Amino acid sequence: MKKSGAQLVCEALLREGVEVVFGIPGGAILPLYQTLPQYPHLRHILTRHEEGAAMAADGYARVTGKVGVCWATSGPGATDLITGIANAMMDSVPVVAITGQVSRKAIGTDAFQETDIIGICLPITKHSYQVWRAADLPRVVKEAFVIASTGRPGPVLIDIPKDVFTEQAEAEFPETVEIPGHRPVLEGHPAQLRRAVRLIQEARRPLILAGHGVLISRAWDELRAFAEKTGIPVITTLLGISAFPADHVLYVGMPGMHGAAYASLAIDEADLLIALGMRFDDRVTGNLEAFARGAKVIHVDIDPAEIGKNRKADVPIVGDVRHVLRQLLPIVPHSSYPQWLARIEQLKREHPLRVPDSKGLLPQEIIEHLSDITGGRAIITTGVGQHQMWAAQFYKFVEPNLFLTSGGLGAMGYEVPSAIGAQIGRPDKMVWSIAGDGGFQMTMCELATVVENRLPIKFAIINNRSLGMVRQWQQVFYQRSYVASCYECNPDFVKLAEAYGIRALRVTDRKQVRTAIEEACEHPGPVLVDFLVEQEENVYPFIPPGMSVKELIEDPRLRSPQAERML
Amino acid sequence: MSPSDGSSPTYHTIVALVRDQPGVLSRVSGVIRRRNFNIASLSVGHSEQEGLSRMTFVVYGDDEVAEQVTKQLRKLVDVVKVSDITRENIVARELALIKVRATPQTRSEIIQLVDIFRANIVDVAPESLIIEVTGDEDKIESLIRLLRSFGIREVMRSGRLAMMRGMPAEAEGGARERGESA
């Protein structure tokens, strides 16, 4: 029986187990929309901006481990997806984005709402397709899902001309597809595994650096078992946060530009780094020449191009973190490093990460209370900037895979749509979106999506009436020349939320923080809390870009006597 | 992994087997542009297998650069195999078409040169000749240098093509190189 291209797309998606699609209609994709009523199991979430659709698909993918799907019409619809697609690329998130395109005959004529979205997205997609025959759609969708979700995950774009949606075709749905250029290696090479074990046996001060790969491969149980058997302390990168419980005796923290000083210092003293699904990003390493000079490196990554890209690996292991840890577990020795752990404890005492004294309301204490009240078990999404770093520093995640943040791209506006995707993917969890007042205004139109879909998301706006991190950089690097970083006009976020029918509270005093958070948690629907915090508060510690841990700037208010002596 | 850290920059010959898909050339060149790799030449043509083309790249850089090029190319779904064959036993050739000014007085001198270089004259016109020459880049460079005094009108070069000698079944090295990284 012949089917239309639009029907073939819907059927193919259902066969991939897709339950929800985020998108906005428009001319070129309308034929697809008009078939949706025939597929009631394909839930469509109407976002208010295509960026919201792409980032919601990203958030959904991160919490569920499934492929997130978004779609948009041609031209401006497609280009609006771009920031979300780039975000998924940088953070290795499996997303399939479908765009409508002008009809085949009009392609290349600069037709109304035509853009070369394939060309635009070449550097920010793992792969892409423009489909010229409806009969190809089932195979293309299958391939797109395989490519997006296996190996190092990433976004795949499928561009479909309008008349391909309406073309009638006889098509078979393949069970499997053969993609010769895509054969990810899952298992680590046995010889390299043996070399890794030897290095582990020789190490005195080993550290595990756990990155996003641990979460992507859902290897948190294996990581914990590995750390506990070997006794090796664990550092998580920004995107690796929640790969290891924050209340575990072996947990150190996050290192790098705004990481805990003790985590960066521990790396500096380590003699072995076991890098698991992390890529030695410049925000982690700072000056590569000075980074962990005394350490050998075992680097596990499913993407061979990451190994040796920034930091040379003494033992390179190409493979999926979960598979490799399962291979390593039986052959690594039982061990413990009491002296090394004591040294790390000492670093923690000398370089603490705690809320400094202040008269005004501080973001750090809000997040500490939030962490405490939710027990470290809420899903947290953030935007990018100061609030993101404070969330990373002060929320103590005790369950795995709870932290959604735009790490590689650093895309402001990620906090709201990713929370939507996360809440839809995990209706059982409480979702808190920690936002800055800057980034929130980039995607706050999605509050309508929240209300329309009855999503009980809680929004905490860390409102310092500025682009806080920009302001901080201007303070440090541009002699307090605050150009365009302080907002003279912010909306009244409480009234704004109320305009959408969302309950809202304002907190100006630290005495109100706990009750406001508790009230938000207890309310069954969405809540927005506008926290008016100190405008001039900075994120510490701070390793300036390109510098090393030697140039680390600590919060002057936190200097302990020991630290004072060291400085 | 990086057997020659600190190696001095040189020209690396990299061959890739790619799927004949629309846009494959822009994907490949996009990776090279985006990563800021310095490409000296790129040639593409059909391979012996239907649906697959073979590309030869010449990339200037040290061993780490060449390694990143091959790894980044290998990430592309349309790229089936990539290998750096610089240090292998290879045959490398380039084709050039050279249009040179030729008068009745200089024509015989040019023909002599062409013979010495085992090149061919493929077009004769009243005031010019087109010379076809194959060989390594050095040979082509020297012929061009010698012809310059006659007045070169146009040069068209194919870029390097390279192939490993003999029958090394794993020559294109997907498996071998993966083994190295693994």
XYZ file of C-alpha atoms in Angstrom:
749
model
C 0.000 0.000 0.000
C 1.274 3.409 -0.910
C 1.770 6.012 1.767
C 2.650 9.660 1.739
C 6.091 10.806 2.726
C 4.593 12.427 5.813
C 2.984 9.138 6.842
C 6.257 7.311 6.253
C 8.071 9.776 8.537
C 5.525 9.335 11.339
C 5.573 5.543 11.036
C 9.334 5.441 10.961
C 9.518 7.604 14.092
C 7.044 5.364 15.908
C 9.111 2.318 14.939
C 12.122 4.019 16.560
C 10.161 4.278 19.785
C 9.611 8.016 19.552
C 6.877 9.226 21.891
C 7.277 12.953 21.694
C 8.327 15.524 19.115
C 9.009 19.194 19.805
C 8.285 21.666 17.051
C 6.476 24.508 15.354
C 4.554 24.261 12.068
C 5.069 26.338 8.948
C 4.431 26.135 5.225
C 6.993 23.575 4.122
C 6.356 21.146 6.981
C 2.569 21.517 7.005
C 1.923 18.214 5.185
C 3.673 16.470 8.072
C 1.552 18.333 10.622
C -1.638 17.487 8.774
C -0.929 13.750 9.121
C -0.284 13.987 12.882
C -3.947 13.350 13.827
C -3.544 9.883 12.236
C -0.765 9.096 14.746
C -2.133 9.814 18.215
C 0.829 8.028 19.834
C 3.168 10.671 18.477
C 2.833 13.438 21.047
C 3.600 16.858 19.681
C 4.793 19.631 21.975
C 4.241 23.030 20.439
C 7.054 25.288 21.567
C 7.025 29.035 21.089
C 10.385 29.230 19.335
C 12.234 26.591 17.320
C 15.315 27.037 19.532
C 13.073 25.918 22.371
C 12.089 22.838 20.369
C 15.689 21.843 19.700
C 16.811 22.433 23.281
C 13.784 20.629 24.700
C 14.641 17.643 22.496
C 18.188 17.866 23.862
C 16.977 17.930 27.478
C 14.618 15.031 26.822
C 17.458 13.024 25.295
C 19.815 13.678 28.202
C 17.429 12.495 30.898
C 15.931 9.531 29.049
C 18.965 8.280 27.155
C 16.724 8.107 24.075
C 16.957 10.154 20.898
C 15.276 13.554 21.166
C 13.293 14.675 18.127
C 12.465 18.193 16.999
C 11.196 19.599 13.760
C 10.612 22.919 12.090
C 9.652 24.372 8.784
C 12.079 25.543 6.102
C 14.036 28.794 6.103
C 13.628 30.722 9.364
C 12.152 27.698 11.129
C 15.219 25.692 10.255
C 17.703 28.436 11.111
C 16.025 28.952 14.479
C 16.949 25.358 15.340
C 20.634 26.024 14.854
C 21.693 27.006 18.372
C 19.981 23.923 19.722
C 21.628 21.703 17.111
C 25.057 23.207 17.796
C 24.474 22.658 21.496
C 23.675 18.979 20.936
C 26.809 18.659 18.794
C 29.130 20.203 21.352
C 27.728 18.154 24.229
C 27.300 14.896 22.240
C 23.534 14.616 22.649
C 21.493 12.330 20.364
C 18.988 14.540 18.568
C 17.238 14.036 15.240
C 16.098 17.330 13.715
C 13.684 17.256 10.792
C 13.251 20.339 8.657
C 10.749 21.023 5.934
C 12.234 22.318 2.700
C 10.767 24.073 -0.307
C 9.555 21.760 -3.079
C 12.167 19.919 -5.114
C 11.689 22.067 -8.192
C 12.167 25.270 -6.173
C 15.382 24.161 -4.447
C 18.226 26.400 -5.488
C 16.028 29.229 -6.743
C 16.089 31.279 -3.526
C 12.411 30.501 -3.143
C 10.317 31.934 -0.320
C 11.554 30.520 3.003
C 14.347 28.558 1.379
C 17.704 28.140 3.063
C 20.460 25.634 2.472
C 20.046 24.229 5.956
C 22.202 21.192 5.141
C 25.038 23.517 4.157
C 24.516 25.735 7.179
C 24.518 22.789 9.549
C 27.462 20.839 8.073
C 29.871 21.753 10.871
C 27.309 21.297 13.657
C 25.729 17.984 12.732
C 27.149 14.528 13.031
C 25.497 13.734 9.721
C 22.683 15.068 7.545
C 20.322 14.034 4.770
C 18.246 15.768 2.170
C 15.633 13.291 1.009
C 14.597 13.416 -2.637
C 12.322 10.356 -2.761
C 9.616 9.518 -0.275
C 10.526 5.849 -0.651
C 13.915 6.591 0.974
C 12.383 8.033 4.146
C 12.119 4.848 6.228
C 15.771 3.973 5.613
C 16.957 7.533 6.179
C 15.079 7.843 9.471
C 16.495 4.491 10.611
C 20.029 5.521 9.685
C 19.593 8.893 11.362
C 18.604 7.251 14.636
C 21.502 4.808 14.489
C 24.001 7.559 13.752
C 22.583 9.982 16.331
C 22.554 7.465 19.174
C 25.541 5.173 18.689
C 29.238 5.829 18.949
C 29.727 9.372 20.151
C 26.145 10.657 20.005
C 25.226 13.825 18.179
C 22.596 15.613 16.139
C 21.457 14.364 12.728
C 19.484 16.578 10.365
C 16.897 15.306 7.871
C 15.781 17.942 5.369
C 12.600 16.998 3.499
C 11.153 18.978 0.574
C 7.466 19.753 0.893
C 6.485 17.679 -2.140
C 8.387 14.676 -0.772
C 6.028 14.797 2.224
C 3.081 14.554 -0.156
C 4.599 12.057 -2.607
C 2.948 8.645 -2.457
C 5.369 5.754 -2.241
C 5.589 2.081 -1.563
C 8.302 1.647 1.034
C 9.705 -1.013 3.289
C 10.868 -0.314 6.806
C 14.294 -1.861 7.240
C 15.039 -3.615 10.535
C 18.722 -2.849 10.289
C 20.858 -0.624 8.145
C 24.428 -1.010 6.965
C 26.468 2.183 7.354
C 30.048 1.340 6.382
C 31.493 4.631 7.613
C 29.942 4.248 11.046
C 31.287 1.353 13.069
C 31.894 2.504 16.615
C 34.273 0.433 18.699
C 32.670 -0.425 22.040
C 35.170 -2.757 23.703
C 38.594 -1.610 24.796
C 41.642 -3.297 23.300
C 42.812 -6.027 25.740
C 46.495 -5.097 25.524
C 45.707 -1.481 26.348
C 43.517 -2.587 29.254
C 46.435 -4.582 30.661
C 48.713 -1.556 30.276
C 46.112 0.550 32.064
C 46.026 -1.884 34.970
C 49.828 -1.747 35.226
C 49.749 2.066 35.372
C 47.049 1.934 38.035
C 49.155 -0.477 40.097
C 52.171 1.824 39.895
C 50.282 5.005 40.800
C 50.494 6.635 44.212
C 48.167 9.563 43.592
C 45.665 8.488 40.931
C 42.514 10.395 40.033
C 39.491 9.539 37.933
C 38.271 12.362 35.696
C 34.684 11.507 34.804
C 33.090 13.376 31.910
C 29.837 13.439 30.019
C 30.728 10.106 28.420
C 30.052 8.382 31.744
C 26.502 9.752 31.734
C 25.947 9.202 28.015
C 26.922 5.550 28.329
C 24.948 5.347 31.587
C 27.995 3.952 33.338
C 27.431 5.495 36.772
C 27.090 2.119 38.526
C 30.239 0.836 36.839
C 32.089 4.052 37.734
C 31.112 3.714 41.357
C 32.120 0.062 41.479
C 35.438 0.887 39.794
C 36.194 3.764 42.163
C 35.268 1.724 45.218
C 37.301 -1.312 44.199
C 40.401 0.693 43.283
C 39.931 3.311 45.993
C 40.660 6.063 43.460
C 39.046 9.460 44.134
C 36.734 10.912 41.489
C 36.651 14.323 39.858
C 33.775 15.197 37.544
C 33.899 17.758 34.761
C 31.021 20.236 34.390
C 29.154 17.820 32.123
C 30.219 14.858 34.240
C 28.506 16.256 37.328
C 26.100 13.698 38.839
C 28.035 10.804 37.322
C 29.253 10.120 40.876
C 27.403 10.843 44.128
C 28.493 14.113 45.719
C 28.161 12.648 49.218
C 30.556 9.774 48.490
C 33.812 9.652 50.437
C 35.755 9.354 47.164
C 34.129 12.379 45.527
C 36.398 15.353 45.058
C 34.454 17.835 42.906
C 34.662 19.811 39.698
C 38.004 21.278 38.579
C 38.888 23.981 36.114
C 38.193 27.628 35.476
C 35.452 27.887 38.097
C 35.844 24.503 39.693
C 36.760 23.918 43.312
C 40.354 24.913 43.984
C 41.026 21.606 45.739
C 39.917 19.670 42.650
C 42.278 21.623 40.395
C 45.084 21.320 42.953
C 44.507 17.584 43.288
C 44.917 17.223 39.506
C 48.114 19.224 39.765
C 49.500 16.770 42.324
C 48.192 13.584 40.714
C 50.550 11.065 39.148
C 47.849 9.305 37.117
C 44.677 10.618 35.485
C 42.085 8.105 34.394
C 40.052 10.187 31.949
C 36.677 8.609 31.275
C 34.564 10.080 28.482
C 36.018 13.556 28.877
C 37.978 15.573 26.336
C 40.411 17.811 28.231
C 38.401 20.912 27.362
C 40.194 24.214 27.884
C 37.790 25.097 30.691
C 39.147 22.037 32.517
C 42.820 22.234 31.650
C 43.595 25.928 31.332
C 47.150 26.171 30.039
C 47.778 22.688 28.607
C 51.532 22.970 29.099
C 51.092 23.424 32.826
C 48.203 21.003 33.262
C 48.898 17.916 35.380
C 52.538 17.842 34.400
C 53.374 15.051 36.768
C 50.593 12.748 35.662
C 50.405 9.882 33.240
C 47.115 9.604 31.392
C 44.803 6.705 30.661
C 42.225 8.093 28.253
C 39.020 6.198 27.546
C 36.799 7.641 24.836
C 34.518 6.240 22.168
C 35.705 8.935 19.768
C 39.294 8.139 18.692
C 39.736 11.751 17.555
C 39.493 12.938 21.171
C 42.399 10.799 22.285
C 45.607 12.733 21.935
C 43.778 15.807 20.578
C 44.569 18.060 23.537
C 46.528 15.895 25.962
C 48.743 13.019 24.990
C 47.565 9.713 26.416
C 50.035 7.186 27.775
C 47.374 4.513 27.471
C 44.734 5.298 24.850
C 41.614 3.168 25.051
C 39.033 3.574 22.318
C 35.713 2.285 23.566
C 32.447 2.946 25.315
C 33.087 3.915 28.943
C 30.577 1.422 30.264
C 32.024 -1.460 28.279
C 35.585 -0.530 29.158
C 34.816 -0.208 32.888
C 33.117 -3.606 32.783
C 36.237 -5.026 31.177
C 38.522 -3.325 33.699
C 36.541 -4.141 36.828
C 37.601 -7.791 37.205
C 41.270 -7.076 36.440
C 41.977 -3.969 38.522
C 43.408 -4.464 42.008
C 41.565 -3.829 45.271
C 43.347 -0.870 46.719
C 43.164 2.243 48.824
C 45.189 5.431 49.036
C 44.851 6.712 52.586
C 47.714 9.216 52.298
C 46.432 10.596 49.014
C 42.873 10.885 50.356
C 44.226 12.620 53.459
C 46.094 15.044 51.227
C 42.901 15.798 49.278
C 41.039 16.331 52.562
C 43.745 18.766 53.567
C 43.352 20.627 50.249
C 39.611 20.781 50.871
C 40.188 22.301 54.314
C 42.710 24.820 53.047
C 40.752 25.840 49.957
C 37.136 25.474 50.931
C 34.156 25.965 48.695
C 31.573 27.536 50.923
C 29.232 30.468 50.981
C 31.155 33.574 52.017
C 29.872 36.040 54.584
C 27.749 38.785 53.150
C 25.050 41.214 54.178
C 23.065 40.779 50.997
C 21.417 37.711 49.516
C 23.935 35.465 47.758
C 23.256 33.038 44.904
C 25.456 30.394 46.519
C 23.256 30.112 49.601
C 20.110 29.831 47.478
C 21.573 26.839 45.698
C 22.787 25.308 48.973
C 19.253 25.539 50.353
C 17.802 24.176 47.143
C 20.219 21.258 47.309
C 19.359 20.636 50.916
C 15.579 20.872 50.534
C 15.451 18.670 47.415
C 17.941 16.227 48.938
C 20.197 16.403 45.908
C 17.606 14.458 43.956
C 16.006 17.077 41.703
C 16.828 17.436 38.030
C 18.636 20.747 37.664
C 18.875 22.637 34.385
C 20.885 25.795 34.015
C 21.676 28.464 31.506
C 25.191 29.752 31.105
C 27.138 32.093 33.291
C 27.546 32.744 36.979
C 24.410 30.931 38.115
C 25.541 27.894 36.121
C 28.868 27.782 37.924
C 27.273 28.281 41.329
C 24.810 25.489 40.559
C 27.725 23.245 39.587
C 29.608 24.166 42.754
C 26.882 24.120 45.381
C 24.213 21.614 44.368
C 25.134 18.203 45.812
C 23.825 15.643 43.345
C 23.380 12.283 45.049
C 21.550 10.513 42.212
C 22.920 10.018 38.711
C 22.192 12.023 35.568
C 20.433 14.992 37.133
C 22.416 17.934 35.817
C 21.571 19.464 32.433
C 23.734 22.308 31.312
C 25.121 23.722 28.103
C 28.763 22.837 28.550
C 30.562 22.976 25.235
C 28.581 25.652 23.438
C 27.728 27.685 26.526
C 24.323 28.640 25.174
C 22.351 31.089 27.294
C 18.657 30.299 27.195
C 19.207 26.549 27.599
C 17.712 26.507 31.107
C 14.005 26.835 30.235
C 13.542 24.566 27.191
C 15.851 21.851 28.542
C 13.701 21.802 31.683
C 10.651 21.231 29.495
C 12.312 18.303 27.757
C 13.544 16.931 31.080
C 10.153 17.169 32.772
C 8.449 15.431 29.858
C 11.126 12.735 29.833
C 11.062 12.254 33.602
C 7.569 13.126 34.861
C 8.453 11.323 38.100
C 11.183 13.826 39.014
C 11.081 17.330 40.358
C 12.725 19.663 37.844
C 14.313 22.937 38.922
C 15.470 25.320 36.258
C 18.122 27.596 37.700
C 18.224 30.635 35.451
C 20.061 33.883 35.180
C 17.918 36.918 34.455
C 19.876 37.329 31.194
C 19.490 33.860 29.746
C 15.948 33.500 31.025
C 14.902 36.362 28.770
C 16.241 34.528 25.755
C 13.739 31.686 25.973
C 11.119 32.795 28.494
C 8.478 32.587 25.769
C 8.518 28.859 26.557
C 6.661 29.533 29.814
C 3.584 29.185 27.607
C 4.744 25.677 26.653
C 5.154 24.874 30.349
C 1.627 25.947 31.180
C 0.025 24.430 28.099
C 1.503 21.029 28.940
C 0.888 21.282 32.697
C 4.543 20.780 33.515
C 5.271 21.341 37.226
C 8.692 22.897 36.595
C 10.168 25.196 39.233
C 12.115 28.211 38.032
C 14.682 29.892 40.229
C 15.831 33.137 38.685
C 19.142 34.223 40.136
C 18.406 37.831 39.388
C 21.413 40.118 39.597
C 20.058 42.492 36.961
C 23.072 41.855 34.787
C 24.919 39.517 32.506
C 26.788 38.435 35.577
C 29.714 36.572 34.083
C 30.265 39.285 31.497
C 30.180 41.845 34.279
C 32.683 39.764 36.268
C 35.067 39.535 33.296
C 34.771 43.261 32.710
C 35.601 43.793 36.351
C 38.664 41.553 36.247
C 40.002 42.037 32.711
C 38.654 45.444 31.655
C 39.154 47.571 34.771
C 35.490 47.616 35.771
C 34.370 49.029 32.462
C 30.812 47.694 32.539
C 29.742 48.049 28.940
C 26.333 46.587 28.159
C 26.406 44.057 30.991
C 24.068 45.630 33.521
C 20.375 45.602 32.721
C 18.580 48.852 33.309
C 15.278 47.338 32.341
C 14.250 43.863 33.394
C 10.630 42.801 33.340
C 8.885 42.133 36.605
C 9.409 38.352 36.485
C 6.697 37.757 39.071
C 4.097 39.587 37.027
C 5.440 37.961 33.894
C 4.959 34.487 35.344
C 1.515 35.446 36.567
C 0.645 36.651 33.082
C 1.264 33.065 31.943
C -0.768 31.725 34.844
C 2.290 30.565 36.744
C 2.518 30.998 40.477
C 5.344 33.342 41.392
C 7.229 34.589 44.436
C 9.870 37.187 44.991
C 12.677 36.753 47.496
C 14.790 39.677 48.579
C 15.989 38.538 51.979
C 17.878 35.420 53.015
C 15.259 34.673 55.670
C 12.722 34.024 52.899
C 14.849 31.616 50.877
C 13.949 28.312 52.505
C 10.233 28.952 52.799
C 10.048 30.092 49.190
C 11.830 26.959 47.954
C 9.684 24.751 50.172
C 6.541 26.436 48.968
C 7.603 25.959 45.367
C 8.354 22.279 45.987
C 4.990 21.688 47.595
C 2.959 23.428 44.923
C 1.749 20.860 42.387
C 2.162 23.127 39.364
C 4.896 25.324 37.955
C 6.356 28.021 40.188
C 8.742 30.856 39.508
C 10.857 32.333 42.267
C 12.591 35.596 41.493
C 15.618 35.819 43.800
C 16.983 39.355 43.917
C 20.645 38.774 44.709
C 23.739 40.911 45.100
C 24.658 42.353 41.733
C 28.408 42.495 42.315
C 28.907 38.943 43.548
C 31.636 37.029 41.683
C 32.270 33.376 41.005
C 35.303 32.057 42.825
C 37.665 30.408 42.463
C 38.711 31.683 39.087
C 41.532 30.484 36.873
C 41.762 33.112 34.113
C 41.593 31.688 30.591
C 44.834 30.141 29.405
C 46.310 30.236 32.889
C 47.138 27.357 35.194
C 46.208 26.399 38.735
C 49.229 28.412 39.865
C 47.341 31.582 38.883
C 44.128 30.540 40.619
C 42.245 33.394 42.256
C 40.403 32.367 45.402
C 37.553 34.158 47.077
C 39.410 36.653 49.287
C 36.677 36.281 51.925
C 37.413 32.584 52.329
C 41.142 32.603 52.935
C 41.930 30.348 55.802
C 45.109 30.958 57.813
C 46.774 27.960 56.120
C 45.876 29.250 52.696
C 47.133 32.676 53.648
C 50.528 31.187 54.444
C 50.620 29.344 51.116
C 49.856 32.535 49.230
C 49.558 7.247 19.790
C 51.759 10.140 18.788
C 54.889 8.240 17.857
C 56.811 11.327 16.831
C 55.979 14.167 19.158
C 57.742 17.261 18.043
C 58.225 15.877 14.534
C 59.031 18.550 12.009
C 56.268 19.603 9.639
C 56.192 17.823 6.315
C 53.777 16.963 3.517
C 51.569 14.042 4.457
C 49.798 11.942 1.880
C 46.408 10.787 3.104
C 44.028 8.623 1.125
C 40.333 8.251 1.884
C 37.589 6.053 0.535
C 34.303 7.944 0.617
C 30.694 7.289 -0.314
C 29.456 8.984 -3.473
C 26.839 11.081 -1.731
C 25.754 14.597 -2.583
C 27.763 17.003 -0.488
C 30.519 14.589 0.461
C 33.199 16.907 -0.900
C 31.921 19.852 1.137
C 31.729 17.670 4.241
C 35.332 16.619 3.787
C 36.637 20.050 2.896
C 34.536 21.552 5.694
C 36.260 19.395 8.296
C 39.625 20.455 6.957
C 38.722 24.160 6.836
C 37.082 24.194 10.247
C 40.019 22.550 11.988
C 42.411 24.925 10.299
C 44.435 22.179 8.619
C 46.707 23.394 5.886
C 45.783 21.480 2.734
C 48.172 21.485 -0.215
C 46.143 19.449 -2.679
C 43.024 17.362 -2.923
C 42.012 15.055 -5.743
C 38.870 12.992 -6.090
C 37.645 10.376 -8.499
C 35.667 7.169 -8.729
C 37.217 4.094 -7.190
C 37.062 0.478 -8.364
C 33.935 -0.005 -6.223
C 30.591 1.322 -7.316
C 29.267 4.050 -5.052
C 32.686 4.790 -3.570
C 35.181 7.451 -4.517
C 38.786 7.751 -3.520
C 40.418 10.981 -2.427
C 44.065 11.845 -2.034
C 44.934 14.729 0.278
C 48.246 16.352 0.803
C 48.350 18.060 4.169
C 51.211 20.101 5.526
C 51.955 19.704 9.195
C 53.660 17.575 11.817
C 52.614 14.037 12.645
C 50.081 15.172 15.222
C 48.350 17.376 12.672
C 48.231 14.515 10.189
C 46.870 12.210 12.857
C 44.111 14.682 13.740
C 43.245 15.074 10.046
C 42.806 11.337 9.606
C 40.849 10.992 12.842
C 38.545 13.900 12.099
C 37.934 12.602 8.581
C 37.231 9.145 9.911
C 34.440 10.618 12.050
C 32.469 11.529 8.939
C 29.786 8.971 8.235
C 30.419 9.163 4.483
C 34.098 8.382 4.958
C 34.595 4.629 4.878
C 38.370 4.426 5.280
C 41.230 6.856 5.809
C 44.949 6.312 6.072
C 48.100 8.310 6.180
C 50.425 6.521 3.755
C 53.264 9.038 3.887
C 55.711 6.564 5.383
C 54.535 3.616 3.319
C 56.004 2.404 0.074
C 53.837 4.364 -2.340
C 53.521 5.493 -5.908
C 52.581 9.176 -6.033
C 51.750 10.956 -9.272
C 50.384 14.221 -10.460
C 49.100 15.163 -13.881
C 49.656 18.616 -15.336
C 48.494 20.266 -18.546
C 50.770 23.118 -19.558
C 49.925 25.546 -22.337
C 53.144 27.138 -23.505
C 53.848 29.756 -26.156
C 55.605 28.176 -29.125
C 56.927 29.889 -32.243
C 58.425 28.105 -35.250
C 61.808 29.018 -33.790
C 61.219 27.561 -30.302
C 58.947 24.638 -31.129
C 61.685 22.059 -31.688
C 63.477 23.047 -28.515
C 60.270 22.562 -26.557
C 59.660 19.184 -28.193
C 63.123 18.077 -27.093
C 62.398 19.053 -23.543
C 59.080 17.212 -23.674
C 60.883 14.078 -24.863
C 63.454 14.265 -22.105
C 60.674 14.476 -19.549
C 58.701 11.662 -21.220
C 55.793 14.060 -21.492
C 53.332 14.326 -24.398
C 52.217 17.079 -26.652
C 48.433 16.871 -26.805
C 47.600 19.995 -28.761
C 49.437 21.998 -31.384
C 48.279 25.458 -32.381
C 50.024 28.137 -34.459
C 51.335 29.943 -31.388
C 51.106 27.423 -28.579
C 51.420 23.830 -27.473
C 49.680 21.934 -24.725
C 51.923 19.527 -22.887
C 50.654 16.693 -20.754
C 53.036 15.490 -18.089
C 52.718 12.960 -15.288
C 55.079 12.346 -12.456
C 55.873 13.436 -8.987
C 55.610 17.096 -8.058
C 59.363 17.658 -8.424
C 59.355 16.491 -12.024
C 56.395 18.689 -12.890
C 57.935 21.656 -11.120
C 61.195 21.280 -13.048
C 59.425 21.040 -16.395
C 57.386 24.131 -15.611
C 60.552 25.908 -14.562
C 62.276 25.031 -17.833
C 59.257 26.011 -19.929
C 58.843 29.349 -18.196
C 61.331 31.092 -20.483
C 59.128 30.280 -23.486
C 56.082 31.875 -21.894
C 53.606 29.753 -20.001
C 49.985 30.686 -20.727
C 48.087 28.318 -18.493
C 48.816 25.497 -16.068
C 46.296 22.986 -14.818
C 47.422 20.465 -12.202
C 45.494 17.548 -10.820
C 46.892 17.407 -7.341
C 48.583 14.301 -6.038
C 47.237 10.791 -6.525
C 48.829 8.123 -4.418
C 48.625 4.368 -4.019
C 50.539 1.812 -2.005
C 52.764 -0.595 -3.879
C 52.136 -4.340 -3.876
C 49.129 -6.049 -2.382
C 48.819 -5.017 1.253
C 45.234 -6.012 1.899
C 44.988 -3.764 4.941
C 46.683 -0.907 3.148
C 43.830 1.470 3.664
C 44.239 0.747 7.205
C 40.884 1.170 8.926
C 41.534 -1.887 11.038
C 45.229 -1.357 11.522
C 44.888 2.262 12.554
C 42.037 1.475 14.882
C 44.279 -1.144 16.431
C 46.885 1.506 17.015
C 44.438 3.766 18.738
C 42.797 0.993 20.697
